[in-house]
CSV table of C-alpha atoms and ligand atoms in Angstrom, one decimal:
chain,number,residue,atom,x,y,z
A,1249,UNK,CA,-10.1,12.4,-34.3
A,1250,UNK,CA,-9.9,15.7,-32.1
A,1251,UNK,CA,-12.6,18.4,-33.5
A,1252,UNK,CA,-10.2,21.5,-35.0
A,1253,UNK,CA,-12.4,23.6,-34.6
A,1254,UNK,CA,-12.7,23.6,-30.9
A,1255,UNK,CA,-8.8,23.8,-30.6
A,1256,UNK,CA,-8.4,27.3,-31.6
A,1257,UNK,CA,-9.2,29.2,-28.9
A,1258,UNK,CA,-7.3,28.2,-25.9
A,1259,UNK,CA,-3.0,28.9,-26.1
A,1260,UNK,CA,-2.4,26.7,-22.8
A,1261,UNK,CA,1.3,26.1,-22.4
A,1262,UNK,CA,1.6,25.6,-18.8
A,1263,UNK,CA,4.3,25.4,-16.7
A,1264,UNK,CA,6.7,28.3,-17.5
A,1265,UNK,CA,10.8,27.4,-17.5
A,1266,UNK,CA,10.4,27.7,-14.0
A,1267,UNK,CA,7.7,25.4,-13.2
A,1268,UNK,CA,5.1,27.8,-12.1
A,1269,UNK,CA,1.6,27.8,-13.2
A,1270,UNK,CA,0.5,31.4,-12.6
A,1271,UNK,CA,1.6,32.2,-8.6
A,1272,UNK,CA,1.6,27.8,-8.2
A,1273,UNK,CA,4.3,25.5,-8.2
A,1274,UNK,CA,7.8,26.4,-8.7
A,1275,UNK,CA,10.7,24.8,-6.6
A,1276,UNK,CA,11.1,25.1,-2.7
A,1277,UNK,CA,13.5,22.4,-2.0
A,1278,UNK,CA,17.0,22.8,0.6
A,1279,UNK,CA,20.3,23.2,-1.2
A,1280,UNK,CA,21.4,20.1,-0.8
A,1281,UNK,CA,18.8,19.1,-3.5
A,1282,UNK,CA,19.5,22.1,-6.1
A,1283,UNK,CA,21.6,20.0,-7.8
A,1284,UNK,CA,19.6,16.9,-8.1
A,1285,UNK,CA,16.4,18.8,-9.3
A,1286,UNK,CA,18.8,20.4,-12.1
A,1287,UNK,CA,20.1,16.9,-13.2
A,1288,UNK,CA,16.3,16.0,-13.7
A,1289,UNK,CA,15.5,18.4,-15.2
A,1290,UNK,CA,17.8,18.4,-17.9
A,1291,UNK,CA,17.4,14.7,-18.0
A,1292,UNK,CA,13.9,14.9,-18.8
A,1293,UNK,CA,14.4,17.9,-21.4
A,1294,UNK,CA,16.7,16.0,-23.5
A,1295,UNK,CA,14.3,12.7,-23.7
A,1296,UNK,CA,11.1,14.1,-23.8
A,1297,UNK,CA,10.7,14.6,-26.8
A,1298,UNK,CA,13.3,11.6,-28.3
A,1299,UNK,CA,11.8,9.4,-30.8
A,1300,UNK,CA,13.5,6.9,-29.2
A,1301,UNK,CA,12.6,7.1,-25.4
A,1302,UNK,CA,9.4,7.6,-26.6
A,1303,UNK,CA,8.9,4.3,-28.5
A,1304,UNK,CA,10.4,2.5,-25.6
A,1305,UNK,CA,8.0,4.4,-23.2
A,1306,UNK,CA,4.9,3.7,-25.7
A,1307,UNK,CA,6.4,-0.2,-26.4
A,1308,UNK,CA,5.8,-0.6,-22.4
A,1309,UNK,CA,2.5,0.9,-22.1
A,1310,UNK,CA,1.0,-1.7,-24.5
A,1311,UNK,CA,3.2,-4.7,-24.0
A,1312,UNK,CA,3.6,-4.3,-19.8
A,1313,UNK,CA,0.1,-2.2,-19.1
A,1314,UNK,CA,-1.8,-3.4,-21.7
A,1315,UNK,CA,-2.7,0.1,-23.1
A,1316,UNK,CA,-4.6,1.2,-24.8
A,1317,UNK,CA,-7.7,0.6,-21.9
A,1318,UNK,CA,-11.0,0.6,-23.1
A,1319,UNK,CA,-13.5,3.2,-23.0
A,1320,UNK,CA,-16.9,1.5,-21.5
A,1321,UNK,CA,-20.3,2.9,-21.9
A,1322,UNK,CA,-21.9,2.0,-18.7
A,1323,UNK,CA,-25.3,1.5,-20.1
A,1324,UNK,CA,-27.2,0.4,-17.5
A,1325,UNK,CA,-26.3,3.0,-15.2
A,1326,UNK,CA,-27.1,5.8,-17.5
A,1327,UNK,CA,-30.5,4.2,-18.0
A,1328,UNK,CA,-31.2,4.2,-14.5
A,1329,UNK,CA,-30.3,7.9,-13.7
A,1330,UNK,CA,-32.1,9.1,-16.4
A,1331,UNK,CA,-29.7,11.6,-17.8
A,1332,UNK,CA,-26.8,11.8,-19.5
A,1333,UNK,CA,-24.8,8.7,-21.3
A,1334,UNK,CA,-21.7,8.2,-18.8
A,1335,UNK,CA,-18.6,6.6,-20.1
A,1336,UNK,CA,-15.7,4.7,-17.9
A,1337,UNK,CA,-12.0,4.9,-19.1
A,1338,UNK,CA,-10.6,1.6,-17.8
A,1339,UNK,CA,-7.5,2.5,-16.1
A,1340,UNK,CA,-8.4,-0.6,-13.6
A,1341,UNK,CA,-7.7,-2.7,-16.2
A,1342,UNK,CA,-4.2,-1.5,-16.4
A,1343,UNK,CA,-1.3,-4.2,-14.9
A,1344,UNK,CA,-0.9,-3.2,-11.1
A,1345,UNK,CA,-5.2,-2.4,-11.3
A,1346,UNK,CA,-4.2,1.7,-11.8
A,1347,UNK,CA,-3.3,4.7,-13.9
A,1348,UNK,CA,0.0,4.9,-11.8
A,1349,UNK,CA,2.0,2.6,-13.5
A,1350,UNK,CA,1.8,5.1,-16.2
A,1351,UNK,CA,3.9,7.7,-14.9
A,1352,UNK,CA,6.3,5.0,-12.8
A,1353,UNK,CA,7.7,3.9,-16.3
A,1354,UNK,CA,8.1,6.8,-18.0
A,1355,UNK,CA,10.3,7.5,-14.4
A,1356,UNK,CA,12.1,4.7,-14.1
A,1357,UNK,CA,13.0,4.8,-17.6
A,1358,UNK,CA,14.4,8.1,-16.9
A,1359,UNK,CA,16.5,6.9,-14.0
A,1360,UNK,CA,18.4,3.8,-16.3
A,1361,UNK,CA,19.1,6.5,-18.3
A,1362,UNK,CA,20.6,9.1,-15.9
A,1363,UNK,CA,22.8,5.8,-14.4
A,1364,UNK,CA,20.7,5.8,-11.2
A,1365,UNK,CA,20.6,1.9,-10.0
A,1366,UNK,CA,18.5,2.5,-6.9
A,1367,UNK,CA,15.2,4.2,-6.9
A,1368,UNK,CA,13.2,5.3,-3.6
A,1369,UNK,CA,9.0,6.0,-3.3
A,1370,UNK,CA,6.7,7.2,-0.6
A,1371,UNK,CA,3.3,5.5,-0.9
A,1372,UNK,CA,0.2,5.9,1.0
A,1373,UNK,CA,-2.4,3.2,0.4
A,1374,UNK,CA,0.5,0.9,-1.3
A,1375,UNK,CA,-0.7,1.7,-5.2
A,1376,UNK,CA,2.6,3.6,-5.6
A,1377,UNK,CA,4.5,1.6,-4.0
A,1378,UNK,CA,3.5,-1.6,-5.9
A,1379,UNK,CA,4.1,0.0,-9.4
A,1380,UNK,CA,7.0,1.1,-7.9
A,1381,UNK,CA,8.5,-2.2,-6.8
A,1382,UNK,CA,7.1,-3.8,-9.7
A,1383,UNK,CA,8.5,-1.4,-12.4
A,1384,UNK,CA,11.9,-1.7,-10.9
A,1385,UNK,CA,11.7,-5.3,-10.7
A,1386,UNK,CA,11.3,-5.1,-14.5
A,1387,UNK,CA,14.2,-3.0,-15.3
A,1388,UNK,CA,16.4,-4.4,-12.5
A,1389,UNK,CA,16.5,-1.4,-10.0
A,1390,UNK,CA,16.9,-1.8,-6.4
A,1391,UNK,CA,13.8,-0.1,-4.7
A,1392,UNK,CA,13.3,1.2,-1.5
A,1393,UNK,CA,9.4,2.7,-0.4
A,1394,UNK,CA,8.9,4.4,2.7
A,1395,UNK,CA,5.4,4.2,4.1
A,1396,UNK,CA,3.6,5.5,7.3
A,1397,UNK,CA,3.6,2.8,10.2
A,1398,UNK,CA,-0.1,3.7,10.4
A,1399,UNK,CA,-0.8,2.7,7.0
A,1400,UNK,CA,1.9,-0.7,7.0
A,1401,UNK,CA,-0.4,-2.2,9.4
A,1402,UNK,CA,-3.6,-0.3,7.1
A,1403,UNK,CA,-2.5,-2.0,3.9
A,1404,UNK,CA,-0.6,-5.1,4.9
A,1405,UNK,CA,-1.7,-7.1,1.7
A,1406,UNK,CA,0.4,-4.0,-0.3
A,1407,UNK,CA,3.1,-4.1,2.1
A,1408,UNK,CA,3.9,-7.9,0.9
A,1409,UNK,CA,3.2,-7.5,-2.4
A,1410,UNK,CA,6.0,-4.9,-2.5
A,1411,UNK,CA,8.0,-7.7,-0.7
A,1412,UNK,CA,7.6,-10.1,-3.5
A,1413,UNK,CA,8.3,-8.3,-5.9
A,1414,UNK,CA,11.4,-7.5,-4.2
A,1415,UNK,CA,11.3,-4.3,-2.6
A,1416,UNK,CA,12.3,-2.7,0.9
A,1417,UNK,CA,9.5,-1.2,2.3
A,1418,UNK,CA,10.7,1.0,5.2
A,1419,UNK,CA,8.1,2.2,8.0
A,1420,UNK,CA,8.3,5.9,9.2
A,1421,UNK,CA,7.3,5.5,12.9
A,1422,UNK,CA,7.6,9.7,13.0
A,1423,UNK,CA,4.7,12.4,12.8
A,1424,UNK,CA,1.1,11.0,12.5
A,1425,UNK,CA,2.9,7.6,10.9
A,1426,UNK,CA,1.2,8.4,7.2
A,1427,UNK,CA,1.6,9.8,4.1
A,1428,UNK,CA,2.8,13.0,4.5
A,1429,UNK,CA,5.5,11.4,7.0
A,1430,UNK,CA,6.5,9.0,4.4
A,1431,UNK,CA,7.0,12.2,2.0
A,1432,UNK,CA,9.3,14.1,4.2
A,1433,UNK,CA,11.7,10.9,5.3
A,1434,UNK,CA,11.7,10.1,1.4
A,1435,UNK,CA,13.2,13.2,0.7
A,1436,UNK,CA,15.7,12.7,3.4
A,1437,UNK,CA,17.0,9.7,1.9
A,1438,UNK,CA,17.4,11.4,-1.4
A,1439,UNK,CA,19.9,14.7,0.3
A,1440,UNK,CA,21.1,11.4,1.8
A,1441,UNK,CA,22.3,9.4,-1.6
A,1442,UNK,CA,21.6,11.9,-4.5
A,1443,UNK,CA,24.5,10.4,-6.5
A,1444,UNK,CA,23.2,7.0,-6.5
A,1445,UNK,CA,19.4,7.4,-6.5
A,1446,UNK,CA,16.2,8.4,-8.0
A,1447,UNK,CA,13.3,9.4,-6.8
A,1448,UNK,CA,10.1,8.1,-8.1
A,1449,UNK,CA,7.2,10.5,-6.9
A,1450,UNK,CA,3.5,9.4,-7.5
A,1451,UNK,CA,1.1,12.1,-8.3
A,1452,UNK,CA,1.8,15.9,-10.0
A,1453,UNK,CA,2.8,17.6,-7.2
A,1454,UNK,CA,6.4,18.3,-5.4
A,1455,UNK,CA,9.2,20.6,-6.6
A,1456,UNK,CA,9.4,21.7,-11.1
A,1457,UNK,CA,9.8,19.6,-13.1
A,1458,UNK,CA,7.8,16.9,-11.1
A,1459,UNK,CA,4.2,18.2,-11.6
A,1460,UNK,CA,4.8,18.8,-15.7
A,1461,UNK,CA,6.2,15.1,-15.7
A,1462,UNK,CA,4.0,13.4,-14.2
A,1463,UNK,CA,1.3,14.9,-16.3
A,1464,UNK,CA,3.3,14.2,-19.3
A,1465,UNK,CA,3.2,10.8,-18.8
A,1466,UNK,CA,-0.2,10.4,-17.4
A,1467,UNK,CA,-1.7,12.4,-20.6
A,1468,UNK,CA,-1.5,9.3,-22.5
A,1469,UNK,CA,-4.8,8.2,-21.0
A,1470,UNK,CA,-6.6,11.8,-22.2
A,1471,UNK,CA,-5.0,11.6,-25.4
A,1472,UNK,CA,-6.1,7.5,-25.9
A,1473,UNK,CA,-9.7,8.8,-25.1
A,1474,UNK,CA,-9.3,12.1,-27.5
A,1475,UNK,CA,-10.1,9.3,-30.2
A,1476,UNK,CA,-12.0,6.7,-28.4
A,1477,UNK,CA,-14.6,9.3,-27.4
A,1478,UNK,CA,-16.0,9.9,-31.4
A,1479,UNK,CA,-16.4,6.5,-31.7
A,1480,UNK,CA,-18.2,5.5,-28.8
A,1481,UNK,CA,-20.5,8.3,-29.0
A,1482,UNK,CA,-21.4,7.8,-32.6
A,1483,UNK,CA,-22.5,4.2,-31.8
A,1484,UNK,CA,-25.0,5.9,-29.6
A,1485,UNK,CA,-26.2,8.2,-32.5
A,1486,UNK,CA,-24.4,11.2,-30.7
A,1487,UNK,CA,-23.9,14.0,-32.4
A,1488,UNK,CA,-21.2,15.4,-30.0
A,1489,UNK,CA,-17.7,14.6,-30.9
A,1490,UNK,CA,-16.2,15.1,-27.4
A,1491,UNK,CA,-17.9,14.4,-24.2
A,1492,UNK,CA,-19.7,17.3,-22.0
A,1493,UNK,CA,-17.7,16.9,-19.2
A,1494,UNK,CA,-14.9,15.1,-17.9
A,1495,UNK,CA,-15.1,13.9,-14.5
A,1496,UNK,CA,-11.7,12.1,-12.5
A,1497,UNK,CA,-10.9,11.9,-8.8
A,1498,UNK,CA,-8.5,14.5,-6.8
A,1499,UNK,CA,-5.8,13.1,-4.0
A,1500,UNK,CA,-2.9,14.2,-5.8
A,1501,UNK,CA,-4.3,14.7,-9.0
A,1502,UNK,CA,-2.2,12.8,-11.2
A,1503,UNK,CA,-5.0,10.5,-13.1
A,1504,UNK,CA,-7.4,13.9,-13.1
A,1505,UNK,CA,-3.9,16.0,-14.8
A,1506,UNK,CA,-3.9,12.8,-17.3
A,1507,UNK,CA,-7.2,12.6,-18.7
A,1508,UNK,CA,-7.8,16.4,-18.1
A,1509,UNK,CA,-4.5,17.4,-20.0
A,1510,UNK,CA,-5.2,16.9,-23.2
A,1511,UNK,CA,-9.1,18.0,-23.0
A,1512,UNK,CA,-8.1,21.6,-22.0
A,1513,UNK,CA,-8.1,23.4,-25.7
A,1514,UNK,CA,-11.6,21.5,-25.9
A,1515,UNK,CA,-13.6,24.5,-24.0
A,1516,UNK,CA,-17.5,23.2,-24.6
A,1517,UNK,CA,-16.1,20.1,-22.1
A,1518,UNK,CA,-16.2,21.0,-18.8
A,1519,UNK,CA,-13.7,19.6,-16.4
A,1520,UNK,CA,-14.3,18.2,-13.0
A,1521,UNK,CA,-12.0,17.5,-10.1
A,1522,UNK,CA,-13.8,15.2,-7.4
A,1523,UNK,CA,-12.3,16.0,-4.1
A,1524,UNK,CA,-12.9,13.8,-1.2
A,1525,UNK,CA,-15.3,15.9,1.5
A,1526,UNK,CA,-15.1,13.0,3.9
A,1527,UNK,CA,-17.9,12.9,6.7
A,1528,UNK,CA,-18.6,16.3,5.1
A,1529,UNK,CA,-17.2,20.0,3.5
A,1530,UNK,CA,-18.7,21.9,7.2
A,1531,UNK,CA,-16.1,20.3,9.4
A,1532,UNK,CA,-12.2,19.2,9.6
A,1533,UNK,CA,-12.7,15.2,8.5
A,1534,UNK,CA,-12.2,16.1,4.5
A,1535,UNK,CA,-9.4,16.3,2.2
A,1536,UNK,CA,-10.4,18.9,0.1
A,1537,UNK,CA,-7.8,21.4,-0.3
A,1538,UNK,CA,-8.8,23.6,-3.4
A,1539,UNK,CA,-12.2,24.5,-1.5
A,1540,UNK,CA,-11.0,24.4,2.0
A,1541,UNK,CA,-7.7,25.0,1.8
A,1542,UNK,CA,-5.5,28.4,1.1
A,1543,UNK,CA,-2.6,29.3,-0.8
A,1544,UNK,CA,0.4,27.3,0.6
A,1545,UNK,CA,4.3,25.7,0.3
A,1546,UNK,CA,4.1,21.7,0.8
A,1547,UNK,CA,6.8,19.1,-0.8
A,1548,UNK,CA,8.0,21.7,-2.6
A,1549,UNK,CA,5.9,23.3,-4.3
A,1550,UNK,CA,3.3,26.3,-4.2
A,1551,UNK,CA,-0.8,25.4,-4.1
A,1552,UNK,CA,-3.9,25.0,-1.9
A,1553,UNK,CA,-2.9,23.1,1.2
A,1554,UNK,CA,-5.3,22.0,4.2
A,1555,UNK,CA,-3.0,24.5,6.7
A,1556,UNK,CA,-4.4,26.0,10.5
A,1557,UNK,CA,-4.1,29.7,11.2
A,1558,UNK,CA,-0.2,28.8,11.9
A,1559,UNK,CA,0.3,27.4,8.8
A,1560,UNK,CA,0.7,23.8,9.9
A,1561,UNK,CA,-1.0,21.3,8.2
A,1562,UNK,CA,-3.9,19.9,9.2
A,1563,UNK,CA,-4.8,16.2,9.8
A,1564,UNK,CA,-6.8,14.8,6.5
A,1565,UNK,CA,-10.0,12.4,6.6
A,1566,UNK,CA,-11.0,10.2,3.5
A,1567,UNK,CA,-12.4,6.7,3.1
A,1568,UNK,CA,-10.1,6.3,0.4
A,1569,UNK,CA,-5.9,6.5,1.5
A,1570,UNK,CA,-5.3,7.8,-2.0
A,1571,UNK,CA,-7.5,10.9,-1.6
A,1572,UNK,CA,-5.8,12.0,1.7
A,1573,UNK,CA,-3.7,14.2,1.4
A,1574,UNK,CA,-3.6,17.5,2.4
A,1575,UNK,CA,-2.2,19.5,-0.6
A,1576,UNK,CA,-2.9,19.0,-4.3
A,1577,UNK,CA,-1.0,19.4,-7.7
A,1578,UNK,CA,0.1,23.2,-8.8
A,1579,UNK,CA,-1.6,22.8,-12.1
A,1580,UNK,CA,-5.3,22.1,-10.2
A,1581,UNK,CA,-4.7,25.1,-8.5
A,1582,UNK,CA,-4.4,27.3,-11.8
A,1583,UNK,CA,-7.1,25.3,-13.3
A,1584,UNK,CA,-8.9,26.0,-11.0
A,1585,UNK,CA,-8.5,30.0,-10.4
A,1586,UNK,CA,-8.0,30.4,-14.3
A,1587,UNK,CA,-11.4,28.5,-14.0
A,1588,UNK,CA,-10.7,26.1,-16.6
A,1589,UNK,CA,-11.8,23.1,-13.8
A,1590,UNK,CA,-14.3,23.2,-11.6
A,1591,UNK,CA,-13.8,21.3,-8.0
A,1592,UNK,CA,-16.5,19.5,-5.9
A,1593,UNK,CA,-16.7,17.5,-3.2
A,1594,UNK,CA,-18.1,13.8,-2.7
A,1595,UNK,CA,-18.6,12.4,1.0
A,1596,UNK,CA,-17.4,9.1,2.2
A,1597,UNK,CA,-20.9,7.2,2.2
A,1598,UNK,CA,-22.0,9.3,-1.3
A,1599,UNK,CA,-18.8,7.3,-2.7
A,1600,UNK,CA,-19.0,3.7,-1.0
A,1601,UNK,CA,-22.9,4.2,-2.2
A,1602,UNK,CA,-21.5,4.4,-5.6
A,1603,UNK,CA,-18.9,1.5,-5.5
A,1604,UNK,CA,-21.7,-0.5,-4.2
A,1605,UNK,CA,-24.0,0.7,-7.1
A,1606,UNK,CA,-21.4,0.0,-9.6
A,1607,UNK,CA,-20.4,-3.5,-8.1
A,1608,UNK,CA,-24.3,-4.7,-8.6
A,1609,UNK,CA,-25.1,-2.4,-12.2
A,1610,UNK,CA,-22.2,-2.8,-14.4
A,1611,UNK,CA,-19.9,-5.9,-12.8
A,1612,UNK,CA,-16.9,-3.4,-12.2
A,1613,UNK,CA,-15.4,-3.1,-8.3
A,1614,UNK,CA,-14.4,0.2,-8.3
A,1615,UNK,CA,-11.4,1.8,-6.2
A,1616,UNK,CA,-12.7,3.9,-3.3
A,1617,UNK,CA,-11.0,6.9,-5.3
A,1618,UNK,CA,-12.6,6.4,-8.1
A,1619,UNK,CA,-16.1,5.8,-6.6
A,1620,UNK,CA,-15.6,9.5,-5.4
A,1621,UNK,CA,-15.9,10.4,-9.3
A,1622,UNK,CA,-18.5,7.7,-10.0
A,1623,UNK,CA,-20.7,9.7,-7.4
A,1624,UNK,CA,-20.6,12.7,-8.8
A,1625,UNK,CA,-20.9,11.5,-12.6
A,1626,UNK,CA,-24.0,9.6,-11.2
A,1627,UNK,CA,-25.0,12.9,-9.7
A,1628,UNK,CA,-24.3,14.9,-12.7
A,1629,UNK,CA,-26.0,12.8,-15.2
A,1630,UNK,CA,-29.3,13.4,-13.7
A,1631,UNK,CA,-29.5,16.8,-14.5
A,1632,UNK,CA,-28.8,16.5,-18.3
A,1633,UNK,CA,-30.1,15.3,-21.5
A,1634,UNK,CA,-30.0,11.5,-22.9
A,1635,UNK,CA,-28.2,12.8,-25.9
A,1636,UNK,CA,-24.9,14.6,-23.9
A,1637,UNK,CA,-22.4,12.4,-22.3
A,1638,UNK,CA,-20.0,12.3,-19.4
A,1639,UNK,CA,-16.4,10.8,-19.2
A,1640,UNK,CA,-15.4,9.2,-16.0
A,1641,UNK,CA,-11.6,8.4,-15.1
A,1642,UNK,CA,-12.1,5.1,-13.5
A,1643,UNK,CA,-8.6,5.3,-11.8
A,1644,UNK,CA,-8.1,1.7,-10.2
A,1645,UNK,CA,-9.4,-1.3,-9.4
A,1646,UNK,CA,-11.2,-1.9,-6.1
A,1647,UNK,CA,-9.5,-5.4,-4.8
A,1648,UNK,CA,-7.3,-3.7,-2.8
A,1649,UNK,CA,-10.3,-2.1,-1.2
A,1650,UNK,CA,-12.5,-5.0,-0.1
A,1651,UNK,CA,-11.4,-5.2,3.1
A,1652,UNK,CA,-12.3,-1.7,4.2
A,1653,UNK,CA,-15.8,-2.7,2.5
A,1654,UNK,CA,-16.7,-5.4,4.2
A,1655,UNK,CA,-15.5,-3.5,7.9
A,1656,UNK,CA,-17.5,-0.6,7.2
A,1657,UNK,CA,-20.4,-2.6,5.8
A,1658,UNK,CA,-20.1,-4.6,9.1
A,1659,UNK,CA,-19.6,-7.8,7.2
A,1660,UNK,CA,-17.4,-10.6,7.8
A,1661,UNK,CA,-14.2,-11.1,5.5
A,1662,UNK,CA,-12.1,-14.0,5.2
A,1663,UNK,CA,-8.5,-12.9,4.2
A,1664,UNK,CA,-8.0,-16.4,2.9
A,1665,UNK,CA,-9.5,-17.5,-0.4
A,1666,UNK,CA,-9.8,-20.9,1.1
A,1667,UNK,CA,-12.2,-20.3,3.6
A,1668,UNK,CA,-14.6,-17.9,1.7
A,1669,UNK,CA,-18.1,-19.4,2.0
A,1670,UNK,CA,-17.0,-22.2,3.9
A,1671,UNK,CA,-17.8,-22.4,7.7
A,1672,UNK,CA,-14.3,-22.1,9.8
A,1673,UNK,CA,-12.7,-25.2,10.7
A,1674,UNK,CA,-9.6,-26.8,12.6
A,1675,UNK,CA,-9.8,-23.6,15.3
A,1676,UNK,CA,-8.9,-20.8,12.4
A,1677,UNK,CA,-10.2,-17.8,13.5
A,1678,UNK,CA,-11.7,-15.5,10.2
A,1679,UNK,CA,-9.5,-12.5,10.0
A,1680,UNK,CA,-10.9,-9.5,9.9
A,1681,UNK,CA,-9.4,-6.8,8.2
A,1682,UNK,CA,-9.1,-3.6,10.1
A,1683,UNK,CA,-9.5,-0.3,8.2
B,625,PLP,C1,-3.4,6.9,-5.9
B,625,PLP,C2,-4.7,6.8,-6.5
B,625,PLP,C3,-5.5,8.0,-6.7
B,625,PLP,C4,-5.2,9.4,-6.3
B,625,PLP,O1,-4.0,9.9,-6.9
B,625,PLP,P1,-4.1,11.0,-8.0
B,625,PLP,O2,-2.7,11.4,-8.1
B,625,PLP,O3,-5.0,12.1,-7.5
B,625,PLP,O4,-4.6,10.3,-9.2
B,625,PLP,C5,-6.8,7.8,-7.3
B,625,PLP,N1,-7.2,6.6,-7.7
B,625,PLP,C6,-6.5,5.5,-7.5
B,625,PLP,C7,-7.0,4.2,-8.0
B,625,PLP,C8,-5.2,5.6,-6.9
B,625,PLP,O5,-4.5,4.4,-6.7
């Protein structure tokens, strides 16, 4: 159970009734969408706190996710560093292999009950998309997911999942052909067909009440590991109740908000956002955007956005398609100026080090996202004591991210289960997947 004693201090009730956290936030969208920002928002102030869209909501996350995940104590890695005990919460064991299904229910059940039948998505990598399409398979929706032409081609085995699970998946061919491009031609289609349609956003950022939402729903996995955490860290004769820090991954920053959330009022935890630095923090090939970028509007909302002299945003680098992104959730960027969070940066080959170190120590594939907070943890651990302890958000599942794997490690993959380990016959060609 949470430790009182530590709650006393710390009166966080973030957003205000206008969405802002501090000068972040807020909502900068065209008048055409006024109106369909106030319909949400009143939609979700009347269910959020009802007893019986709650139960529904809860009723999903344990019969359709499988909630709650575990917490794992990754023994053998915390042995081998030395240090601290680090801990994995298991959101790759969730159905669709991440924390984003969370928040997709607690959306789509919002949009049966504001009479919405069609619901549209912008995904990057695919992850959003395919708890998208999957979630309104479930309730009987008709979905529609935009997604850069670059990344269709990037992410093809996403792009049919989506398919089968009934979805149109429409490519932007506009812009730089990825996320952000899939972002801005979503919101077209919503001024386009408000009355009919909802739209599901993936991470804590865009216009009021988005960010506070998403977090909302995403909290459950903080609030799961609220009680997990004494029990785990008893068994190791712990005296702590609460772990020392909290370490998650930052595109968005939607699982970070989740398991971050409810740890705020605990102040002896420190929190950690892992940004992705790319081939490095000195140059332009990053996606950190609360220590590189500046103060900024993007997708309708105020934060720190990756932005030239001009003011236009600047292309994005990561190893992982969920960490690019040039902006980042309002509430990371009071966190982290309130500094309640602390931000750092992990490099592409620090994080495919640590998926690799995690495949062969503890039999878990990691995401590429999450390996960015596996790093650092790793990192971390070395410079405490056996007896503290550090919780890592292990966002996803890493299936999705074999392919990139195997290109980067120069090794050969076949896309077909049927030829793995067997020599190439009747003239088919192994395909190799192309990053
Ligand atoms: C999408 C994704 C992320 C990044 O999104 P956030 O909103 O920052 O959480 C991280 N990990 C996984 C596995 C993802 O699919």
């Amino acid at each position: 159970m949470p430790n009182l004693q530590r709650m006393s201090m710390f009166p966080y009730q973030q957003p205000d009734l206008s969405g802002h956290f501090g000068p972040y936030g807020g909502s900068f969208v065209s008048e055409t969408l006024t109106h369909a920002i106030q319909e949400l928002r009143e939609a979700y102030a009347r269910y959020q706190h009802d007893p019986e869209f709650l139960r529904e909501f809860h009723y999903e996350l344990k019969h359709f996710v499988g909630r709650p995940s575990p917490v794992y104590h990754a023994a053998r890695t915390s042995r081998e560093m030395g240090g601290a005990q680090i801990y994995l919460k298991r959101e790759d064991l969730n159905h669709t292999g991440a924390h984003k299904i969370n928040n997709v229910i607690g959306q789509a059940m919002l949009a049966k009950r504001m009479g919405k039948p069609r619901v549209i998505a912008e995904t990057g990598a695919g992850q959003h998309g395919v708890a998208t399409a999957t979630i309104c398979a479930r309730y009987g929706l008709e979905c529609v997911v935009y997604m850069g032409a670059e990344d269709v081609k990037r992410q093809s085995p996403n792009v049919y999942r989506m398919k089968l699970l009934g979805a149109t998946v429409v490519p932007v061919e506009s812009g730089s052909k990825t996320l952000k491009d899939a972002l801005n031609e979503a919101m077209r289609d919503w001024v386009a067909n408000v009355d009919n349609t909802f739209y599901i956003i993936g991470t804590v950022a865009g216009p009021h009440p988005y960010p506070m939402m998403v977090r909302d729903f995403q909290s459950v996995i903080g609030k799961e590991c609220l009680v997990q955490m004494p029990e785990m860290l008893a068994e190791q004769n712990i005296p702590a109740q609460q772990p020392d820090a909290v370490v998650a991954c930052v595109g968005g920053g939607s699982n970070a908000m989740g398991i971050f959330h409810p740890y705020i009022p605990f102040e002896s935890t420190r929190l950690i956002g892992v940004e992705a630095a790319g081939e490095g923090l000195d140059g332009d090939r990053h996606s950190a955007s609360l220590q590189k970028g500046s103060p900024g509007v993007l997708h309708g909302n105020r934060t720190y956005i990756l932005q030239d002299a001009n003011g236009q945003i600047t292309e994005t680098h990561s190893v992982s398609a969920g960490l690019d992104y040039p902006g980042v959730g309002p509430e990371h960027a009071w966190l982290k100026d309130i500094g309640r969070a602390e931000y750092v940066g992990v490099t592409d080959r620090e994080a495919l080090a640590a998926f690799h170190y995690l495949c062969r120590t503890e039999g878990i594939i990691p995401a590429l996202e999450s390996s960015h907070a596996v790093a650092y943890a790793m990192q971390l651990a070395r410079t405490m004591r056996p007896d503290q302890s550090i919780l890592v958000n292990l966002s996803g599942r890493g299936d999705k991210d074999i392919g990139t794997v195997a290109d980067l490690s120069g090794a050969d993959f076949y896309c077909r289960p049927s030829c793995q380990g067997q020599s190439v016959k009747g003239g088919e060609q192994p395909i190799k997947i192309v990053k």
